[in-house]
PDB file of C-alpha atoms in Angstrom:
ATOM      1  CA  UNK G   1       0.000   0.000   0.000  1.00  0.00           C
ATOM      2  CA  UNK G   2       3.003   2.492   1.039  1.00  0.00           C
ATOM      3  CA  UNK G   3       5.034   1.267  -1.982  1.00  0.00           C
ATOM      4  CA  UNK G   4       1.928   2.036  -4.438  1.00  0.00           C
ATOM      5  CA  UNK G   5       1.510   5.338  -2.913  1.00  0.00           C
ATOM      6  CA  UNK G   6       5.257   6.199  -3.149  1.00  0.00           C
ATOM      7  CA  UNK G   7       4.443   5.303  -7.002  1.00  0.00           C
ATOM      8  CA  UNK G   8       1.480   7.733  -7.644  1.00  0.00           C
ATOM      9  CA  UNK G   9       2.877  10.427  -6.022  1.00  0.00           C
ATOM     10  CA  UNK G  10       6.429  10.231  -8.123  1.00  0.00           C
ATOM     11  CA  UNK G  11       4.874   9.801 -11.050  1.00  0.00           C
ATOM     12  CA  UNK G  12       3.281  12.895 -12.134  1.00  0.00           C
ATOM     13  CA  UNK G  13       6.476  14.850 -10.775  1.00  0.00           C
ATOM     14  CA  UNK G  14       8.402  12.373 -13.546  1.00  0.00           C
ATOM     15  CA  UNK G  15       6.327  13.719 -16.564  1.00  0.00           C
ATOM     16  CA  UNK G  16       6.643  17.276 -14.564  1.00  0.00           C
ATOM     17  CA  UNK G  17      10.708  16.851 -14.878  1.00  0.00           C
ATOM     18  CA  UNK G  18      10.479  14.502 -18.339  1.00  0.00           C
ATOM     19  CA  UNK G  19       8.411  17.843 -19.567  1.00  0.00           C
ATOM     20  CA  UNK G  20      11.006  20.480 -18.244  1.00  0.00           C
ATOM     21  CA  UNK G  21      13.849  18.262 -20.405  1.00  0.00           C
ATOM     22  CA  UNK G  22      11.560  18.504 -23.751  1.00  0.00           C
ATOM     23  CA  UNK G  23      10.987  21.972 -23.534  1.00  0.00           C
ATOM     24  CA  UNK G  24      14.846  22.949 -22.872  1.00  0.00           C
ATOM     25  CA  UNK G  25      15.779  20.352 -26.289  1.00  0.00           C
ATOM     26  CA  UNK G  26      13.484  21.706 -28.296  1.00  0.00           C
ATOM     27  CA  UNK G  27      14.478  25.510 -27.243  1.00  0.00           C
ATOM     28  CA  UNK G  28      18.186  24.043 -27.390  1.00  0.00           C
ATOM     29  CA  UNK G  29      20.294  27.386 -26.691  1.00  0.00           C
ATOM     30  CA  UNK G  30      17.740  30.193 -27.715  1.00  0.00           C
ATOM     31  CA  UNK G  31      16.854  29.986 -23.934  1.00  0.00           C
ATOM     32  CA  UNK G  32      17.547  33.399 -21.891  1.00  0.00           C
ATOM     33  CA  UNK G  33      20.044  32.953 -19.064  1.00  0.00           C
ATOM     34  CA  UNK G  34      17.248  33.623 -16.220  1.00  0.00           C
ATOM     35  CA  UNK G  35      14.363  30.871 -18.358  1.00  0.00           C
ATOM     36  CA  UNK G  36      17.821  28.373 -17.840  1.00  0.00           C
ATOM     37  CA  UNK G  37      18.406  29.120 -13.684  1.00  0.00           C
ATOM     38  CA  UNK G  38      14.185  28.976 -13.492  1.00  0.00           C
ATOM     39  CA  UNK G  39      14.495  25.170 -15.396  1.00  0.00           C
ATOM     40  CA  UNK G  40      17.588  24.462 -13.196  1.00  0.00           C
ATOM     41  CA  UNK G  41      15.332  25.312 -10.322  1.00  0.00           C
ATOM     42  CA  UNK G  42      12.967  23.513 -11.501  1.00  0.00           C
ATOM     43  CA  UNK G  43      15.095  19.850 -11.473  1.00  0.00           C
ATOM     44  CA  UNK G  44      16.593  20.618  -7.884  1.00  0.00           C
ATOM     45  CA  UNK G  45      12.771  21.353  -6.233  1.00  0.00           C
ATOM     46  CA  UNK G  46      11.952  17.902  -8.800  1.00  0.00           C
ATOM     47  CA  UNK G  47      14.706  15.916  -6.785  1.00  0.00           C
ATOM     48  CA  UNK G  48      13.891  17.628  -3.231  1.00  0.00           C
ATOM     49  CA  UNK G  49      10.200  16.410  -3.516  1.00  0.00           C
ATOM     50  CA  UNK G  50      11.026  12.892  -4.946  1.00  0.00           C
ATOM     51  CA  UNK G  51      13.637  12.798  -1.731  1.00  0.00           C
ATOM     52  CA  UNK G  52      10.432  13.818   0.497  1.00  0.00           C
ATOM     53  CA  UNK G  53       8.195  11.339  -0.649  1.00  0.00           C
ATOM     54  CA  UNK G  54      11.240   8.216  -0.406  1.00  0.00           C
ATOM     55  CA  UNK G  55      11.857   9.769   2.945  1.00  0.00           C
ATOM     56  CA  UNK G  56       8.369   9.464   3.943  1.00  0.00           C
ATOM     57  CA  UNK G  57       8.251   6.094   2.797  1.00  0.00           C
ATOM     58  CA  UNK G  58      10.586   5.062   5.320  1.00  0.00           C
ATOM     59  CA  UNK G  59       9.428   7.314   8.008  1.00  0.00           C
ATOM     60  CA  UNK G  60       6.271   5.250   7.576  1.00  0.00           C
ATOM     61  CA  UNK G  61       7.634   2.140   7.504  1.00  0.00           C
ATOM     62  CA  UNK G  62       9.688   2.723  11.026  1.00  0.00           C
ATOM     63  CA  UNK G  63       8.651   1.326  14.306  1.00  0.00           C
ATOM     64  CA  UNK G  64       6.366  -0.871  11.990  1.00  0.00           C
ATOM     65  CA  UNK G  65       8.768  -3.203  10.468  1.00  0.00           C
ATOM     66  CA  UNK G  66       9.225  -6.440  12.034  1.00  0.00           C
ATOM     67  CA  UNK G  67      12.839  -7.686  12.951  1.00  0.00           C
ATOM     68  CA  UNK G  68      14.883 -10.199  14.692  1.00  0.00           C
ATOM     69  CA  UNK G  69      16.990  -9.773  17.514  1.00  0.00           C
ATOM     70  CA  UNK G  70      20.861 -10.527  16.712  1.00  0.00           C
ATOM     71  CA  UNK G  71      24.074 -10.482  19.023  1.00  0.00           C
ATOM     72  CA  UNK G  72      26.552  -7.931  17.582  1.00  0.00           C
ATOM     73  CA  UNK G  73      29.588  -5.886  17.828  1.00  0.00           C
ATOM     74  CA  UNK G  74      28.751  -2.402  18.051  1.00  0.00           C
ATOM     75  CA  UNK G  75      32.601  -1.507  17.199  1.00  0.00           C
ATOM     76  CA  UNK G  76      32.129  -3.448  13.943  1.00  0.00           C
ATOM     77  CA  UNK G  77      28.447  -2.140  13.549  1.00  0.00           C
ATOM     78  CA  UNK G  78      29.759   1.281  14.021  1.00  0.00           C
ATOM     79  CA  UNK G  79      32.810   0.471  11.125  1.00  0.00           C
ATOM     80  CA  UNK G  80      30.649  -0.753   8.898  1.00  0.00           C
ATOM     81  CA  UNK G  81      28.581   2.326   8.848  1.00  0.00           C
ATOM     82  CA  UNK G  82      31.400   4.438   8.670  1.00  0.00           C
ATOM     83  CA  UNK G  83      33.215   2.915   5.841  1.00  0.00           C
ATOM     84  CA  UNK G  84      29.060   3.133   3.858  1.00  0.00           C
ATOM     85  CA  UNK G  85      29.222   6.538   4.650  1.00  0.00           C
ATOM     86  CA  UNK G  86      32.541   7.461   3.270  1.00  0.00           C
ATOM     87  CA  UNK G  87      32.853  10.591   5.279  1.00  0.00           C
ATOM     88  CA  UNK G  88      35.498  12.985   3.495  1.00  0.00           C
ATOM     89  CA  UNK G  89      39.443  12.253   4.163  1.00  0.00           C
ATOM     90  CA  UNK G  90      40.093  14.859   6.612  1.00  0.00           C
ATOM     91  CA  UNK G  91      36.670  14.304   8.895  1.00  0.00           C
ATOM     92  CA  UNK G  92      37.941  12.235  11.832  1.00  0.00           C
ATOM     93  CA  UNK G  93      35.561   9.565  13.909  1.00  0.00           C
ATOM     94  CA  UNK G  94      36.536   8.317  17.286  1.00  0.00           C
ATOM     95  CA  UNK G  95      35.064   5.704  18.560  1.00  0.00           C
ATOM     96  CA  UNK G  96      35.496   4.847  21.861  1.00  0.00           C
ATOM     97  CA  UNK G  97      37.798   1.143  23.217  1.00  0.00           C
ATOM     98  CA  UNK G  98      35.654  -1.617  24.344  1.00  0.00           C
ATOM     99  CA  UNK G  99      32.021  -0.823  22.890  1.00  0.00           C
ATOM    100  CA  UNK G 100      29.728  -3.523  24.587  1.00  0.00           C
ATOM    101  CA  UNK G 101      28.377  -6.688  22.398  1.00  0.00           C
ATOM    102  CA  UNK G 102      24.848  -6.106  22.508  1.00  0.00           C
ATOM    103  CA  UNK G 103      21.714  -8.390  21.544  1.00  0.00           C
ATOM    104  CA  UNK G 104      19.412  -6.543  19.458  1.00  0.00           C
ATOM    105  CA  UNK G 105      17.276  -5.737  16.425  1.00  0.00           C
ATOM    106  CA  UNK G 106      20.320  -4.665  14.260  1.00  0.00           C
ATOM    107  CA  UNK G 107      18.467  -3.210  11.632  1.00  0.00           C
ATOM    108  CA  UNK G 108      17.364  -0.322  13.611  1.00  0.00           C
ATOM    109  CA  UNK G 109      20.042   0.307  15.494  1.00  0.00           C
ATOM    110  CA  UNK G 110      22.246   0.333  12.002  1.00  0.00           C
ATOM    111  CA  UNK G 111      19.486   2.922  10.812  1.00  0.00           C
ATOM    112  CA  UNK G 112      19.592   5.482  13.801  1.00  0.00           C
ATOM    113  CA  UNK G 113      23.695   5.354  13.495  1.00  0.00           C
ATOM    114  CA  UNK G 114      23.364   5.722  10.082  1.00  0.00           C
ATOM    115  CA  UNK G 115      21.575   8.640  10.300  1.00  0.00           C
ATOM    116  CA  UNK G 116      23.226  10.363  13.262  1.00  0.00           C
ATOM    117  CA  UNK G 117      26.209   9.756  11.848  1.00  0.00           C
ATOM    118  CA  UNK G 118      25.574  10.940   8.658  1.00  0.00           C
ATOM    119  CA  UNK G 119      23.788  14.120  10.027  1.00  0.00           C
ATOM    120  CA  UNK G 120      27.041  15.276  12.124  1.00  0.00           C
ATOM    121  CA  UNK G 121      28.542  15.218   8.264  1.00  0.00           C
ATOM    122  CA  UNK G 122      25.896  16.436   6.462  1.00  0.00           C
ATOM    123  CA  UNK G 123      25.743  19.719   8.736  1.00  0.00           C
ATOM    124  CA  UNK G 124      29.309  20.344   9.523  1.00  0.00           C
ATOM    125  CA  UNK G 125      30.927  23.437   8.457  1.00  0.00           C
ATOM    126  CA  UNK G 126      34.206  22.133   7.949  1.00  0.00           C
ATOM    127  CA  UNK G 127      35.493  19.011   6.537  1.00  0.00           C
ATOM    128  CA  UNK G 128      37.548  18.513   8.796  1.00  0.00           C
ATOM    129  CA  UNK G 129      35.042  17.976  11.737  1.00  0.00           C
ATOM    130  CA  UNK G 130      35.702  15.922  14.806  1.00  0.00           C
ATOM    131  CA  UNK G 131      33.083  13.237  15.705  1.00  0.00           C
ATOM    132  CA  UNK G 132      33.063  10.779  19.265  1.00  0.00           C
ATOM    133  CA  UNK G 133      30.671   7.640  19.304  1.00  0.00           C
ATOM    134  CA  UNK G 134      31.182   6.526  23.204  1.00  0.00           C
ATOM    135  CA  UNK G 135      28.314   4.621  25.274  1.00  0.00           C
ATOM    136  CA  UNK G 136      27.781   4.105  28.970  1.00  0.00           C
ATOM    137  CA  UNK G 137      26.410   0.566  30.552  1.00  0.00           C
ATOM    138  CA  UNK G 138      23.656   1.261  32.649  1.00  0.00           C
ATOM    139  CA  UNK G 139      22.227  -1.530  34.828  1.00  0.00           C
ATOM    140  CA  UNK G 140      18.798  -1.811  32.205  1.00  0.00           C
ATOM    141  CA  UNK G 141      19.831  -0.127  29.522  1.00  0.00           C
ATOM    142  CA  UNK G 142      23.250   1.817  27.356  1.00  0.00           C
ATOM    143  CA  UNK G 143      23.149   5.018  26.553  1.00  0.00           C
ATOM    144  CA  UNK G 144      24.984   6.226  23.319  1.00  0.00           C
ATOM    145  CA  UNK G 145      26.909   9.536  22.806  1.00  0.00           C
ATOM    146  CA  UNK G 146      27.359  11.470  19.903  1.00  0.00           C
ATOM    147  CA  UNK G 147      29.615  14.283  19.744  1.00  0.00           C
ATOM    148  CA  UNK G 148      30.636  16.596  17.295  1.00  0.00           C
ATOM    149  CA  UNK G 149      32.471  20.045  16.692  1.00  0.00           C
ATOM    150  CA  UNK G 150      29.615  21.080  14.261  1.00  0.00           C
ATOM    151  CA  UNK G 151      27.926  23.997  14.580  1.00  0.00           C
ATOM    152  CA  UNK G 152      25.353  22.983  16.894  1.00  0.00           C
ATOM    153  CA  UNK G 153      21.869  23.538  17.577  1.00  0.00           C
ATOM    154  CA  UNK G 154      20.186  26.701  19.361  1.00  0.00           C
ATOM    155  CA  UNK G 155      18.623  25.413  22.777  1.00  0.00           C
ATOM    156  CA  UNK G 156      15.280  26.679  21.432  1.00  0.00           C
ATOM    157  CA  UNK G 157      15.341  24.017  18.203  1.00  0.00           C
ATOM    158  CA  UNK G 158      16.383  20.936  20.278  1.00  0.00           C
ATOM    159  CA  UNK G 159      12.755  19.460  20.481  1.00  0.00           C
ATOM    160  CA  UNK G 160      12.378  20.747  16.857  1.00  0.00           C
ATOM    161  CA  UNK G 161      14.621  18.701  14.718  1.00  0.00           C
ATOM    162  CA  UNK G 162      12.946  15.860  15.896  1.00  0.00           C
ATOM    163  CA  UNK G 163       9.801  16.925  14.548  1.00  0.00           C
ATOM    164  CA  UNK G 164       8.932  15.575  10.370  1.00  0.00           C
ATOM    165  CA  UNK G 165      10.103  17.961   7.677  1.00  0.00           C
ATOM    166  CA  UNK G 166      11.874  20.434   9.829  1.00  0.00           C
ATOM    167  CA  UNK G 167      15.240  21.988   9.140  1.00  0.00           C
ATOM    168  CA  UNK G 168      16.926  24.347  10.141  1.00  0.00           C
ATOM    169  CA  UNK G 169      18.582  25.424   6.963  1.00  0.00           C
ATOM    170  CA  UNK G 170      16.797  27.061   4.198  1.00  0.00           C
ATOM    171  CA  UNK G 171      14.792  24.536   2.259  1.00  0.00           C
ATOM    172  CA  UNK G 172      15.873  25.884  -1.623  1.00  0.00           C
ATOM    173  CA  UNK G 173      19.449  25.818  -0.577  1.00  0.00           C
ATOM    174  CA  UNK G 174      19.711  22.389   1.851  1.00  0.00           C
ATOM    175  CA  UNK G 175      19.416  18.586   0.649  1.00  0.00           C
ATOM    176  CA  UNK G 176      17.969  17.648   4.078  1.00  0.00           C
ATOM    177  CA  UNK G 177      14.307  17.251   3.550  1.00  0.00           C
ATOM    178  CA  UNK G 178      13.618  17.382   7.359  1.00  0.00           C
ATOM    179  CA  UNK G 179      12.731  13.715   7.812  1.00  0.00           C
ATOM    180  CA  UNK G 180      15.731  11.797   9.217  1.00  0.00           C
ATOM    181  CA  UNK G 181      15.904  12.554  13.136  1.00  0.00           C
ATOM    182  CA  UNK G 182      12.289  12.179  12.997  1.00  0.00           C
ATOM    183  CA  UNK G 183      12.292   8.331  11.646  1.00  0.00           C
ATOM    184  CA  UNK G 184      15.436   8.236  13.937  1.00  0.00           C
ATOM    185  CA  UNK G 185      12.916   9.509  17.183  1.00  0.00           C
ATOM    186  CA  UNK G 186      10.380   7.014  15.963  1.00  0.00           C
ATOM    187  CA  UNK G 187      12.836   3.770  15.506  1.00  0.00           C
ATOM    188  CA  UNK G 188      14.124   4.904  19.003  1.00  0.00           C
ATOM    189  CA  UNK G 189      11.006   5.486  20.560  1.00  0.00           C
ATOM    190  CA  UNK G 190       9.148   2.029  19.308  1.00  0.00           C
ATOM    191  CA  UNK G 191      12.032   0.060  21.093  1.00  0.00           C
ATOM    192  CA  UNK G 192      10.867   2.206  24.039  1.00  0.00           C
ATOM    193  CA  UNK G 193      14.312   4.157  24.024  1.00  0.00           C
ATOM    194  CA  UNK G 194      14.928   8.045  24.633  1.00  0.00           C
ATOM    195  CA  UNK G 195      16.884  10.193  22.315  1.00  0.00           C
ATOM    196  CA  UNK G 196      17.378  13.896  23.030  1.00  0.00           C
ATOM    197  CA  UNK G 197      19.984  16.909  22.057  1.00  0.00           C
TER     198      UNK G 197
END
């Protein structure tokens, strides 16, 4: 049902972009400078939306899925991420000695990494940002750190980012569609965690 609404909803914003390509080849290079930024603008608000809907495909689909429990290494977990992520060469990730071996749904936890991780990237300044992954046994529970020498978040937007399609950058200028600590607050939240800034 998801999937086939995913579909529908791409699919006229195909023959929207498929259109936009027509028009510029049959006007091939008797279009003004300004008509060729508006088309431009046209593909990157094309590929925003498409990223929208695949991102609320997943948000959807999170807490929902079903998924087996599995003993695992979070040092390798956390390496194997890393390595997917390809951050650039002079971004450097610590991760602290002697992560525990935990038993759980490794899907999800893979997914809220993944997404932290790639956030502290995503919305450094520099590329040469510092990031620490360190976690603390507690008696019931472990608590995981993140840590990074971004730019941080205003006390006021803490509670915000979690919220779906929020960002804090402008929307014409920024990738993020606003969706990824949200399905990261719902994974965490359906396996009756906490997560907070």
């Amino acid at each position: 049902m998801l999937y086939t609404v995913s579909h529908d909803l791409k699919a006229p914003l195909r023959a929207i972009s498929n259109l936009s390509v027509w028009i510029e080849e049959d006007l091939d290079g008797k279009l003004p400078l300004d008509t060729q930024q508006q088309f431009d603008l046209l593909r990157t608000r094309f590929k925003r939306m498409e990223s929208m809907i695949d991102s609320l495909l997943l948000y959807a689909r999170a807490g929902r899925q079903e998924a087996q429990l599995e003993t695992l290494d979070l040092a390798e977990l956390l390496s194997e991420i890393i390595d997917s992520l390809a951050p650039p060469q002079g971004f450097t990730i610590d991760i602290q000695p002697s992560l525990p071996t935990l038993t759980t749904k490794r899907v999800f936890l893979s997914q809220v990494f993944a997404k932290l991780i790639s956030n502290a990237i995503k919305h450094h300044t520099s590329v040469t940002g510092h990031l620490q992954i360190s976690a603390i046994e507690h008696p019931d529970y472990h608590e995981f750190i993140i840590k990074d020498d971004g730019p941080g978040i205003a006390p006021e937007n803490h509670e915000k980012v979690f919220a779906i399609f929020q960002t804090l950058k402008v929307k014409d200028n920024s990738d993020s569609t606003g969706i990824g600590l949200a399905i990261v607050k719902k994974i965490v939240e359906a396996e009756q965690g906490t997560i907070r800034l």
